[in-house]
Coordinates of C-alpha atoms and ligand atoms in Angstrom, one line a residue:
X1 CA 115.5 56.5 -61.8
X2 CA 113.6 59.5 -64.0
X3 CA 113.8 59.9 -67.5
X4 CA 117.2 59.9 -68.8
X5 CA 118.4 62.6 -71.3
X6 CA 121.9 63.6 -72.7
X7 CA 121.2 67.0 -72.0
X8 CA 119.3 68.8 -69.7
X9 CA 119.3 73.2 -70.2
X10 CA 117.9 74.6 -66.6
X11 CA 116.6 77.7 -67.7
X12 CA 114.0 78.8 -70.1
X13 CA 115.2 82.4 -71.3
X14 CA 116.2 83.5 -74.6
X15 CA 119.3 82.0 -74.1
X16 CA 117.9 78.6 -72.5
X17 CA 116.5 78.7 -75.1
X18 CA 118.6 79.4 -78.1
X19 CA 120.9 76.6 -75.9
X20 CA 117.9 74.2 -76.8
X21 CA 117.7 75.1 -80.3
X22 CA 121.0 75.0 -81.3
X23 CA 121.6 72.0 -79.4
X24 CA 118.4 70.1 -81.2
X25 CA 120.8 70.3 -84.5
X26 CA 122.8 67.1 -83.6
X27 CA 121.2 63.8 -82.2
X28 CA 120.5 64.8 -78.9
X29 CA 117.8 63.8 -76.0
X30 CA 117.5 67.3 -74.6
X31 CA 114.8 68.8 -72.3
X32 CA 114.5 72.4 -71.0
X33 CA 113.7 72.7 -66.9
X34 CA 112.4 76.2 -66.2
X35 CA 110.3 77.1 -62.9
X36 CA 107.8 79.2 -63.9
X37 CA 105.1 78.4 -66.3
X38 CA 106.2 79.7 -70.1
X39 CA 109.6 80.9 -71.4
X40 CA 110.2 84.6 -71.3
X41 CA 109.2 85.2 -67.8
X42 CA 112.3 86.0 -66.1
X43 CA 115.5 88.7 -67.5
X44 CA 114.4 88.2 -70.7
X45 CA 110.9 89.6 -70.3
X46 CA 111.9 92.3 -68.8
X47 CA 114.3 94.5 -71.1
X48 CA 114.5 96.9 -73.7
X49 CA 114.3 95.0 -77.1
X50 CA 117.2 96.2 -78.8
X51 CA 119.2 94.4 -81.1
X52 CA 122.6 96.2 -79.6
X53 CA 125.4 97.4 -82.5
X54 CA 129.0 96.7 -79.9
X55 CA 129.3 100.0 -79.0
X56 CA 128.7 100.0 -75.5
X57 CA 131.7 97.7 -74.2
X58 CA 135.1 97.5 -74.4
X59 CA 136.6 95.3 -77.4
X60 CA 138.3 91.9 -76.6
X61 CA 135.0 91.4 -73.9
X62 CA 133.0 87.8 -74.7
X63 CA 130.0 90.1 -74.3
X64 CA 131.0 92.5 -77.1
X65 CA 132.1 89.4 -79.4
X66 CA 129.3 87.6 -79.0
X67 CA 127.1 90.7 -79.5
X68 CA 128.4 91.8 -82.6
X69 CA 128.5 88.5 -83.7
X70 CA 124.4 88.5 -82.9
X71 CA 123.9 91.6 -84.4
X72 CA 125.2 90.5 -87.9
X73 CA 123.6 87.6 -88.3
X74 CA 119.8 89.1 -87.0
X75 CA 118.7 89.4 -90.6
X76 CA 118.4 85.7 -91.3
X77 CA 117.6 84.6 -87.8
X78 CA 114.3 86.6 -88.0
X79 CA 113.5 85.4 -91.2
X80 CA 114.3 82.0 -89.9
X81 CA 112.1 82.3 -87.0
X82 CA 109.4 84.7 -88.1
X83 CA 110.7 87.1 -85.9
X84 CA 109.4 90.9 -86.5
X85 CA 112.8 92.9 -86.9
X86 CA 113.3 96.5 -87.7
X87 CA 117.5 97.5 -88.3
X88 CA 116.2 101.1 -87.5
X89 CA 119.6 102.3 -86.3
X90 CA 120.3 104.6 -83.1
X91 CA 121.3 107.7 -81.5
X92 CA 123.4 108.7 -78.9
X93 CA 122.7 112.2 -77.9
X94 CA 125.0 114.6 -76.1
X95 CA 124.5 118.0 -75.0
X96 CA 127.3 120.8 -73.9
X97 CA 131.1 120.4 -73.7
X98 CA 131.6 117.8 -70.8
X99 CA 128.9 115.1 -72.3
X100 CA 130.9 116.3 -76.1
X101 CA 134.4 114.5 -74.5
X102 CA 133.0 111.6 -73.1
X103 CA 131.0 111.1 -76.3
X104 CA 133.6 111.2 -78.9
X105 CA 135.9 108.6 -76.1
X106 CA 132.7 106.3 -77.0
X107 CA 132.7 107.0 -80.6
X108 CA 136.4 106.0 -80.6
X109 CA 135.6 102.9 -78.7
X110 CA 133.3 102.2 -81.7
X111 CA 136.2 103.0 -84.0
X112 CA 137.7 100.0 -82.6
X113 CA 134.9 98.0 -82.1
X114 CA 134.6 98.5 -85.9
X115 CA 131.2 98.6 -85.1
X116 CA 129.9 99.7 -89.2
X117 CA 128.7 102.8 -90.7
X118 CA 129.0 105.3 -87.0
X119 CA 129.6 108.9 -87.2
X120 CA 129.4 111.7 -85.4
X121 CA 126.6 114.0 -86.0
X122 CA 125.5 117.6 -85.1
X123 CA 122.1 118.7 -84.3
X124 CA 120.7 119.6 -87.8
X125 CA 121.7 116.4 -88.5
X126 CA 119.7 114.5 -85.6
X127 CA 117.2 116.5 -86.7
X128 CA 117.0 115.4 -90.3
X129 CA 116.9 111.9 -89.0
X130 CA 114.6 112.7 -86.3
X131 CA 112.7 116.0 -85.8
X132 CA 111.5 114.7 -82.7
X133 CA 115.0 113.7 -81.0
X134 CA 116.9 116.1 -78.8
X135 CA 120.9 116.8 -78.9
X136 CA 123.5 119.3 -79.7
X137 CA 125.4 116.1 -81.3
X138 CA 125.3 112.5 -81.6
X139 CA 126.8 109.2 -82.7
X140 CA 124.6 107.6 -84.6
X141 CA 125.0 104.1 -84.5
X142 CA 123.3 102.2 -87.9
X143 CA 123.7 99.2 -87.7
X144 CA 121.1 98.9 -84.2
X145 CA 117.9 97.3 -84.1
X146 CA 114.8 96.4 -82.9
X147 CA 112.7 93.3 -81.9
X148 CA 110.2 91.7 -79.7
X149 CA 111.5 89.6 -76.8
X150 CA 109.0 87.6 -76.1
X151 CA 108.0 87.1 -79.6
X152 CA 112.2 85.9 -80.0
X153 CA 112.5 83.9 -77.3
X154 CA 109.4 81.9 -78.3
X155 CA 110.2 81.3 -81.6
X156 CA 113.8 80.0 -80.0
X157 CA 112.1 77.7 -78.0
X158 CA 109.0 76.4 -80.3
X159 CA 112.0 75.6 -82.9
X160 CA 113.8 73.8 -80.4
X161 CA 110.7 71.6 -79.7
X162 CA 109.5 71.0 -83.3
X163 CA 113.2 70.0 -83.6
X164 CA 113.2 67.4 -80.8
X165 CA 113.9 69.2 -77.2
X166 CA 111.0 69.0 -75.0
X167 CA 110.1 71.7 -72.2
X168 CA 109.1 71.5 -68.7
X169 CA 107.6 74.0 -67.1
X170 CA 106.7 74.6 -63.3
X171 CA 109.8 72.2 -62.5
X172 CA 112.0 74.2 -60.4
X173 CA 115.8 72.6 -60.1
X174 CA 116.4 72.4 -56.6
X175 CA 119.3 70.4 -56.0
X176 CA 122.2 68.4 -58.2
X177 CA 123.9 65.4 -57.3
X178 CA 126.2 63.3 -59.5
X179 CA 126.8 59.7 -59.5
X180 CA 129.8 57.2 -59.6
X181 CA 128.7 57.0 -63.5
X182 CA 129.2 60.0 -63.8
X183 CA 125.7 61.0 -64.8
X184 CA 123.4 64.1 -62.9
X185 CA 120.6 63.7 -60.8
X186 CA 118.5 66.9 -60.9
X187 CA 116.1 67.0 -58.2
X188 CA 112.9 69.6 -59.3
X189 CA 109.6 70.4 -57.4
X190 CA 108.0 67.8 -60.6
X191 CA 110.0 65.2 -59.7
X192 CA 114.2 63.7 -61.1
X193 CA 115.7 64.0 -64.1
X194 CA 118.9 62.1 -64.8
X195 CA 121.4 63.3 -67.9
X196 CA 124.6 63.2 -68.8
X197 CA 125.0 67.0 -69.8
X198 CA 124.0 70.3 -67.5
X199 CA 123.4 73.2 -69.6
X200 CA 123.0 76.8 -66.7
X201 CA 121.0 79.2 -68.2
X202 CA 119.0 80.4 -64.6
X203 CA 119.6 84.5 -65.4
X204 CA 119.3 85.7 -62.0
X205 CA 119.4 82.5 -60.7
X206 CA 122.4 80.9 -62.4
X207 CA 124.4 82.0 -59.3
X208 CA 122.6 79.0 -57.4
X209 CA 122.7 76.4 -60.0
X210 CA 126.3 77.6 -60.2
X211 CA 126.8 76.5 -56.7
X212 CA 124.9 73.5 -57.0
X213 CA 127.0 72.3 -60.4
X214 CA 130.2 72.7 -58.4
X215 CA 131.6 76.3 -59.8
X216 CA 131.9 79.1 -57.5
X217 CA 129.8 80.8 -55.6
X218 CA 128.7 84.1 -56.7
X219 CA 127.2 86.8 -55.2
X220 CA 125.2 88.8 -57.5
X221 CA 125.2 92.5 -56.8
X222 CA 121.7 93.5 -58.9
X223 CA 121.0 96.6 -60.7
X224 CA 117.1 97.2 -61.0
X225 CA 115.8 99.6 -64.2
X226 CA 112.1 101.0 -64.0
X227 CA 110.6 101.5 -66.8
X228 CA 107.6 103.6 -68.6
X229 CA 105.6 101.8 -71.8
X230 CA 103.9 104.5 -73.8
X231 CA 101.2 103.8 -76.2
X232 CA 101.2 103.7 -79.7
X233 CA 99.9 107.4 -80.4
X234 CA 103.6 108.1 -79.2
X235 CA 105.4 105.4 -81.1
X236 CA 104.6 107.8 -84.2
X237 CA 106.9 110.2 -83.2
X238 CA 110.2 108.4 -82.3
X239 CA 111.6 106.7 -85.5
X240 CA 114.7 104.9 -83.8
X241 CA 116.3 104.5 -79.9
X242 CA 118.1 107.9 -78.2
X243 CA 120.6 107.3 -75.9
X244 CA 122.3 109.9 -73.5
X245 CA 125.6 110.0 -73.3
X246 CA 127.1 107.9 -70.8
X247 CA 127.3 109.4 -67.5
X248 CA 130.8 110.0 -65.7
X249 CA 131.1 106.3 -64.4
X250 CA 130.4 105.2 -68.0
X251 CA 127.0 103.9 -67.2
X252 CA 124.1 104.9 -69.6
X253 CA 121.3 106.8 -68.0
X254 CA 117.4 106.5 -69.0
X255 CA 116.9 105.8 -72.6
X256 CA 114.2 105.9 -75.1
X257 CA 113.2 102.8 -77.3
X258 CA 110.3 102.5 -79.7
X259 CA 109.3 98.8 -79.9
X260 CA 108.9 96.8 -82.6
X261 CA 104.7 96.9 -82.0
X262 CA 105.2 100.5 -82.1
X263 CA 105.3 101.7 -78.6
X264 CA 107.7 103.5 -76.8
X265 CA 109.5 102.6 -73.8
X266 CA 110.7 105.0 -71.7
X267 CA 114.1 103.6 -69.2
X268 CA 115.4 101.6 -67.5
X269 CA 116.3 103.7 -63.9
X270 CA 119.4 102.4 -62.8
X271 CA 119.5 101.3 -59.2
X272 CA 122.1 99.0 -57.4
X273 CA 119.8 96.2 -55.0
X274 CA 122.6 93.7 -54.0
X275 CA 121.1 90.5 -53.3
X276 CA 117.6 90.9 -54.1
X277 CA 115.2 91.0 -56.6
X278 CA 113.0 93.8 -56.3
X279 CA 110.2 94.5 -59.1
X280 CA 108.1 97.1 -57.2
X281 CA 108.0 100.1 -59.6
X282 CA 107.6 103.8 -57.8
X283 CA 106.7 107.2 -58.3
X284 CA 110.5 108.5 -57.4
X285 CA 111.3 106.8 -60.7
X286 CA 108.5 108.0 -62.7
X287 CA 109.6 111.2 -62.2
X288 CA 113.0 110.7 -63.2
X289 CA 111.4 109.0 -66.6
X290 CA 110.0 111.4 -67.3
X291 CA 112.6 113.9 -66.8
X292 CA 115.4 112.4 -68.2
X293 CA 113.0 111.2 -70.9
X294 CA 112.0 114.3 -72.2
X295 CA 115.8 115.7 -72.0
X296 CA 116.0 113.4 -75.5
X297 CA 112.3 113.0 -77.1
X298 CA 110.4 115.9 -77.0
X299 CA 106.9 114.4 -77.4
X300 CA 107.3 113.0 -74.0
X301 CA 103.6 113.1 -72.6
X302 CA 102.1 111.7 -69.3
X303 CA 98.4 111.4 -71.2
X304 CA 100.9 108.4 -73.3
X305 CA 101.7 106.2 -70.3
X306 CA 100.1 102.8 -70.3
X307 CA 101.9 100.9 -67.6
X308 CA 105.4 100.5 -65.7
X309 CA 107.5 97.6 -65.2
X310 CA 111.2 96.4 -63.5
X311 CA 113.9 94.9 -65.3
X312 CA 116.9 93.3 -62.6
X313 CA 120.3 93.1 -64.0
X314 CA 122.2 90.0 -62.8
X315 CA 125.1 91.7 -62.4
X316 CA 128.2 90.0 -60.5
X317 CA 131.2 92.5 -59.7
X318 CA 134.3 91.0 -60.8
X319 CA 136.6 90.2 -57.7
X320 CA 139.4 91.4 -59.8
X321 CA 138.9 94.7 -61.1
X322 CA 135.9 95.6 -59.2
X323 CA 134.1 96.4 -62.8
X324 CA 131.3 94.2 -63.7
X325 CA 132.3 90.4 -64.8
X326 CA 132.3 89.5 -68.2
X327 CA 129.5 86.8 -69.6
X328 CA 131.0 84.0 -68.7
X329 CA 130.7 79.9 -70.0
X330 CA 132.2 77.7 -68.0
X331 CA 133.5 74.1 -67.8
X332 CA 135.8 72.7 -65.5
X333 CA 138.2 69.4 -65.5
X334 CA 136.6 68.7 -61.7
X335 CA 132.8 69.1 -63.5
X336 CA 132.8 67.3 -66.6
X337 CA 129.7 67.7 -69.0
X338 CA 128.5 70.4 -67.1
X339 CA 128.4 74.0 -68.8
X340 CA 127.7 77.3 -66.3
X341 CA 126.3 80.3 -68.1
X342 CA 127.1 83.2 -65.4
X343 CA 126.6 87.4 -65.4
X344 CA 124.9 87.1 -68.8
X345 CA 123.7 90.6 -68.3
X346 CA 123.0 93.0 -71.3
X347 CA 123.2 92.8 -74.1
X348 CA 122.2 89.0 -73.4
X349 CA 119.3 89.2 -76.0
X350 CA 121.5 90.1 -79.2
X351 CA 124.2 87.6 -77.9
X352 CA 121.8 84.6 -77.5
X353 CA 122.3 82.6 -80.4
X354 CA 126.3 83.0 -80.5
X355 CA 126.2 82.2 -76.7
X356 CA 124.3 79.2 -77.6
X357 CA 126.9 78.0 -80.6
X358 CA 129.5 78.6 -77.8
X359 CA 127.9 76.4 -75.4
X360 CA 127.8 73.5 -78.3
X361 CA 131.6 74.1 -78.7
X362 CA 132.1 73.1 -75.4
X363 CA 129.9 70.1 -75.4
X364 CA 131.7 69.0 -79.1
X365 CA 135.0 69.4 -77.4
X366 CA 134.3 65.8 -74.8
X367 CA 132.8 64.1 -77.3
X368 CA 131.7 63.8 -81.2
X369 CA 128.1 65.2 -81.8
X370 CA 125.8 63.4 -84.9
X371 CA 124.1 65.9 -87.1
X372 CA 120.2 65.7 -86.8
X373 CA 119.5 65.3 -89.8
X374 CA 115.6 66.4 -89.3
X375 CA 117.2 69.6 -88.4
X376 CA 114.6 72.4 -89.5
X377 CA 115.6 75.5 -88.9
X378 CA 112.0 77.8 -89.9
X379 CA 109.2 78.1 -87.8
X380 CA 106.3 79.9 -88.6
X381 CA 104.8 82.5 -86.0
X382 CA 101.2 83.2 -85.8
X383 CA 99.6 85.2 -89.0
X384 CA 98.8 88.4 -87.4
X385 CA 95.6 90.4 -88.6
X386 CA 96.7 93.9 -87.4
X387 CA 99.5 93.7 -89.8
X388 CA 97.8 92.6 -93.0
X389 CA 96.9 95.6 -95.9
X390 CA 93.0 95.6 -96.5
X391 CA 93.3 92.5 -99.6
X392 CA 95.3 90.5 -96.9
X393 CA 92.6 90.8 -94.0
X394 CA 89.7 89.9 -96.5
X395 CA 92.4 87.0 -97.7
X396 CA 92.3 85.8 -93.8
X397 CA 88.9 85.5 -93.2
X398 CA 88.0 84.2 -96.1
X399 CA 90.4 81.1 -95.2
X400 CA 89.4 81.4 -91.6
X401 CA 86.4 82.7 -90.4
X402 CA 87.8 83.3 -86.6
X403 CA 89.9 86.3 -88.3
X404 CA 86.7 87.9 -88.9
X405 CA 86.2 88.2 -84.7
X406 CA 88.4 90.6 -83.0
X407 CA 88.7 90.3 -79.4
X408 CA 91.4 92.5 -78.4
X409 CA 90.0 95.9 -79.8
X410 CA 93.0 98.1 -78.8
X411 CA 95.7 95.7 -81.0
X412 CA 93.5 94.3 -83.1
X413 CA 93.4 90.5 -82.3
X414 CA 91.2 88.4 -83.5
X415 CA 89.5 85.2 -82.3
X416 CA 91.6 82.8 -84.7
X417 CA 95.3 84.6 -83.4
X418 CA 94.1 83.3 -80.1
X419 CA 92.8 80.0 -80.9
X420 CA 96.5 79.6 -82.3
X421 CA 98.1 80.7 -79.3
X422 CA 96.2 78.4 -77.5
X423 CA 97.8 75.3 -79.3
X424 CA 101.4 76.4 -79.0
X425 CA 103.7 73.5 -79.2
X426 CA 105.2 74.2 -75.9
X427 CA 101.8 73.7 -74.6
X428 CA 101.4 77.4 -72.5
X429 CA 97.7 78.1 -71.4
X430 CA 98.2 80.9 -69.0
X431 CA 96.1 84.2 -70.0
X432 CA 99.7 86.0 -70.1
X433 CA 101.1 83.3 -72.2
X434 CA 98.4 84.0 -74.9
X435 CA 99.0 87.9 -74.6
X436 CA 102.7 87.4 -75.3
X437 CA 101.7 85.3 -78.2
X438 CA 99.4 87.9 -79.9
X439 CA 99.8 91.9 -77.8
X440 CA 95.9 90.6 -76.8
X441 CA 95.8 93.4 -73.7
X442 CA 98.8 95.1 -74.4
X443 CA 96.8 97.8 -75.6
X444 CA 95.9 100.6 -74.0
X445 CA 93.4 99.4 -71.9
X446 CA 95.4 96.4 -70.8
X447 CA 93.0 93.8 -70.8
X448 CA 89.6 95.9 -69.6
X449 CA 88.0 94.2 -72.8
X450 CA 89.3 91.3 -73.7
X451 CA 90.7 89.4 -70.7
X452 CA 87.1 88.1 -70.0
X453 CA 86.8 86.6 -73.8
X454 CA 90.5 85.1 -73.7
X455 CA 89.7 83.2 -70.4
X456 CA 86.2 82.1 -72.0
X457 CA 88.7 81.0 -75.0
X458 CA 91.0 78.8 -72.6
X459 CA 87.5 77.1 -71.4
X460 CA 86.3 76.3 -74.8
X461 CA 89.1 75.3 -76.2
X462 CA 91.7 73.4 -73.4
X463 CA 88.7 72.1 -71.9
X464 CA 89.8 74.1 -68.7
X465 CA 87.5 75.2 -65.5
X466 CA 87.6 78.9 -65.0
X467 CA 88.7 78.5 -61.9
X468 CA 91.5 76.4 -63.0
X469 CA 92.5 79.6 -65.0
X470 CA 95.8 81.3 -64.3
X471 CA 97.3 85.0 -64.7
X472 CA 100.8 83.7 -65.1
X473 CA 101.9 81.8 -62.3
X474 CA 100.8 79.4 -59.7
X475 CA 98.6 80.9 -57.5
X476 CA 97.9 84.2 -60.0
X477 CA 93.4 82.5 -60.1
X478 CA 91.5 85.0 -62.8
X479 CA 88.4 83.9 -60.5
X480 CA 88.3 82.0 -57.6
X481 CA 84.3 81.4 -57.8
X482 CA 81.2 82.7 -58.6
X483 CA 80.0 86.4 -57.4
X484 CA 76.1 85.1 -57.2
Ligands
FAD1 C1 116.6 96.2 -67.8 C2 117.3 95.4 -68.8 C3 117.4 95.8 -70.1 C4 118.0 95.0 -71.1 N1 118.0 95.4 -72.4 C5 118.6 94.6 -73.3 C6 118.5 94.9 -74.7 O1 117.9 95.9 -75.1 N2 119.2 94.1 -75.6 C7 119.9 93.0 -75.2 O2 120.6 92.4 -76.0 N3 119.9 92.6 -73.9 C8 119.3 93.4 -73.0 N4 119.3 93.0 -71.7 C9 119.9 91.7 -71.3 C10 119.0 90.5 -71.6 O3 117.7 90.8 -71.3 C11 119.5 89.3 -70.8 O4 120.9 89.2 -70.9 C12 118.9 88.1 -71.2 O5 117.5 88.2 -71.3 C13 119.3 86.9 -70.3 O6 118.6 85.8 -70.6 P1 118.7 84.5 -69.8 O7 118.0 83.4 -70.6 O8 120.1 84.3 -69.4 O9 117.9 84.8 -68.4 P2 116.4 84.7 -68.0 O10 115.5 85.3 -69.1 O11 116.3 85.3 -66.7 O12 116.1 83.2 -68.0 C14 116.5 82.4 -67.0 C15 115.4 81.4 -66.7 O13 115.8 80.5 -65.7 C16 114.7 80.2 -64.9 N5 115.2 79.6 -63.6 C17 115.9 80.3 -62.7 N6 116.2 79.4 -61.7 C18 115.7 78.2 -62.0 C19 115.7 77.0 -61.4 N7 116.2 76.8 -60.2 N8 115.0 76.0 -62.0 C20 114.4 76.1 -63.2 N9 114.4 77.3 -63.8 C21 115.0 78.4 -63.3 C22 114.0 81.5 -64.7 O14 112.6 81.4 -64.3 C23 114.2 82.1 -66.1 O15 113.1 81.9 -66.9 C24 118.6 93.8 -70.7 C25 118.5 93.4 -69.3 C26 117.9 94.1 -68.4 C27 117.8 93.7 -67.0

């Protein structure tokens, strides 16, 4: 028999991982299985960033619940986690007398949402918040925000371990059996894991573990958004996200984000794919970026563009009433102590942690949890350099001489951010795994400098081979030997 916990969460996502976290307040033996090799690297890695307000669905939906629910609270969770958070509001834009209808139906949805503080705006009004937004009228929605995924999920799941859950990565759940005691056998690719608790947090996947836990079988009808990343010379022009108003099936066209780093992003495309999973991104969609784009931010500029990437949607059409399903957390009298996350689709980030207290209700309604009384609720994230005044840099390197050594040139990293990274609890050594720790080649030239240095880094400092050395996943070699 494996090792035996009393709660295993298969997933390593945001909510995985605010699962894990929340979870590792009571006395718990709790491990996270996720397949590839860090957190962040499925749905959750690829999305917008926005803290959403509640506007976009209907009341009385688990998703808008939840996500309001997350949006209130985001203040103290970032300062909780160290998260980087900006409650920069955001518009949605309208232009004409068709787009005005639909627009003021979504401002009364808001109405009843009670989402706080909306109104309706007109175009001198955009303006004065934005000279650089585009509309003949807006709802601008206050209370909307911004933050880093990757830097949010991480923080989830390095709290959840300095709190007691452990993490294991490149263990792909393959199969679930359960015994006449009633506990699960989880067979992964690293070997069994035995518990008395499933937690399924698989994002694209969950369909399959669904399957496996006994629930029903889904079949996920994807929606794939391309998206643009412009650098940070654009960033300077957009002061909060513009939305367009929704189109006539109620679905919200290409929008623009900045990001917390101060980039913009530019999407996503919308694109039904069925089955699949389809991250290829193509000129067609470029093209419609840019044009529906600059419809809404008029500094839209191809000279901005620094790279494209695919978000999929793991959307499951309710049987019902043909609309997309609801978030959904399941138990069921025929699979006790097992708890199936399904179609937790946007806005998944904002509606992490409340999805995660959910999941602990269900778990605290078989049987009485103990409070962990080592519960620690802070983490602190890496010091970045970049964001220090003058006084504060000098400060750094005067306690740490590594802050003195930038590597990445185009965000400003230095040698010390990555050394940090490096010795992350959850124990992540990929080059990708260090650049979602500290922007190193998120810049604008990606990595042209400084991907060399960070892989010298891994050498020096994990002891590693260079040819042991990976991208992001198995198989993804930085070299596979010597040139001469
Ligand atoms: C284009 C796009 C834009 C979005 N924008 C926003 C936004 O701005 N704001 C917002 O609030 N929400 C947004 N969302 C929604 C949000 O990103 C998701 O709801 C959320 O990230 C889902 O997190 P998750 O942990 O459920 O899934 P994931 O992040 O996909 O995590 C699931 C994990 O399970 C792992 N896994 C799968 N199968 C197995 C297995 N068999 N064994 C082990 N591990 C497995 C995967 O590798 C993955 O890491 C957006 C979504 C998309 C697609």
């Amino acid at each position: 028999m494996g090792t035996q916990y009393d709660i295993v969460v298969i997933g390593g996502g945001v909510v995985g991982s605010a699962v894990a976290r929340e979870l590792s307040r009571y006395q718990l033996k709790i491990c996270v299985l996720e397949k590839e090799l860090d957190v962040c690297n499925g749905v959750s890695g690829r999305n917008t960033g926005l803290l959403h307000s509640g506007i976009l669905h209907e009341k009385n939906l688990l998703r808008t619940e939840c996500c309001m629910e997350g949006n209130a609270e985001f203040e103290q969770v970032a300062s909780e986690l160290d998260v980087p958070f900006k409650r920069c509001g955001k518009l949605i834009v309208g232009f004409g007398e068709e787009e005005k209808k639909r627009l003021e139906g979504l401002y009364q949805r808001g109405l009843e949402n009670e989402i706080p503080g909306i109104k309706m705006i007109d175009h001198d009004e955009i303006k004065s918040l934005d000279p650089n937004i585009d509309g003949d009228f807006a709802i601008y929605v206050p209370s909307a925000g911004i933050l880093c995924p990757f830097t949010y999920t991480i923080a989830l799941a390095e709290n959840a371990v300095e709190n007691g859950a452990e993490y294991y990565f490149d263990h792909e759940v393959t199969g679930v059996e359960k015994d006449e005691e009633g506990l699960f056998h989880i067979s992964t690719n690293g070997g069994e894991f035995v518990t008395r608790w499933v937690v399924n947090c698989a994002g694209l996947y969950a369909f399959r573990i669904s399957e496996m836990l006994g629930f029903e079988a889904y079949v996920p009808n994807r929606i794939k958004g391309e998206y643009e990343i412009l650098d940070k010379k654009a960033g300077n022009f957009l002061s909060m996200p513009v939305y367009p108003t929704p189109n006539e099936s109620g679905a919200f066209d290409v929008h623009v984000t900045p990001t917390i780093d101060g980039n913009v992003l530019v999407g996503p495309t919308i694109e039904t794919i069925g089955t699949k999973i389809d991250y290829a991104v193509t000129q067609k969609m470029i093209d419609v970026l840019v044009e529906q784009g600059s419809r809404m931010f008029s500094r839209m500029n191809r000279d901005y563009y620094i790279r494209n990437y695919v978000g999929v949607f793991p959307t499951i059409e309710d049987p019902e009433t043909h609309k997309e399903m609801d978030f959904q957390i399941q138990t069921k009298e025929s699979a006790p102590h097992a708890v199936n996350l399904v179609c937790i689709n946007s806005p998944g980030l904002t509606s992490a942690l409340p999805l995660a207290r959910r999941v602990v209700e269900k778990v605290k309604a078989q049987e009485e949890l103990t409070a962990n009384e080592k519960f620690n609720p802070i983490r602190k994230g890496i010091v970045k350099f970049a964001d220090q005044d003058e006084e504060g840099k000098q400060r750094l390197i005067e306690q740490d001489p590594d802050y003195g050594e930038i590597y990445c040139r185009c965000e400003c990293v230095t040698r010390a951010e990555v050394k940090q990274a490096l010795h992350n609890v959850l124990g992540v050594s990929t080059i990708s795994g260090v650049k979602y720790r500290t922007r190193a080649s998120m810049g604008r030239c990606q990595g042209g400098y400084c991907e060399t240095r960070l892989t010298q880094m891994v050498q020096e400092e994990l002891g590693k081979q260079k040819e042991e050395i990976l991208l992001n996943k198995n198989g993804a070699y930085m070299f596979t030997g010597e040139v001469k």
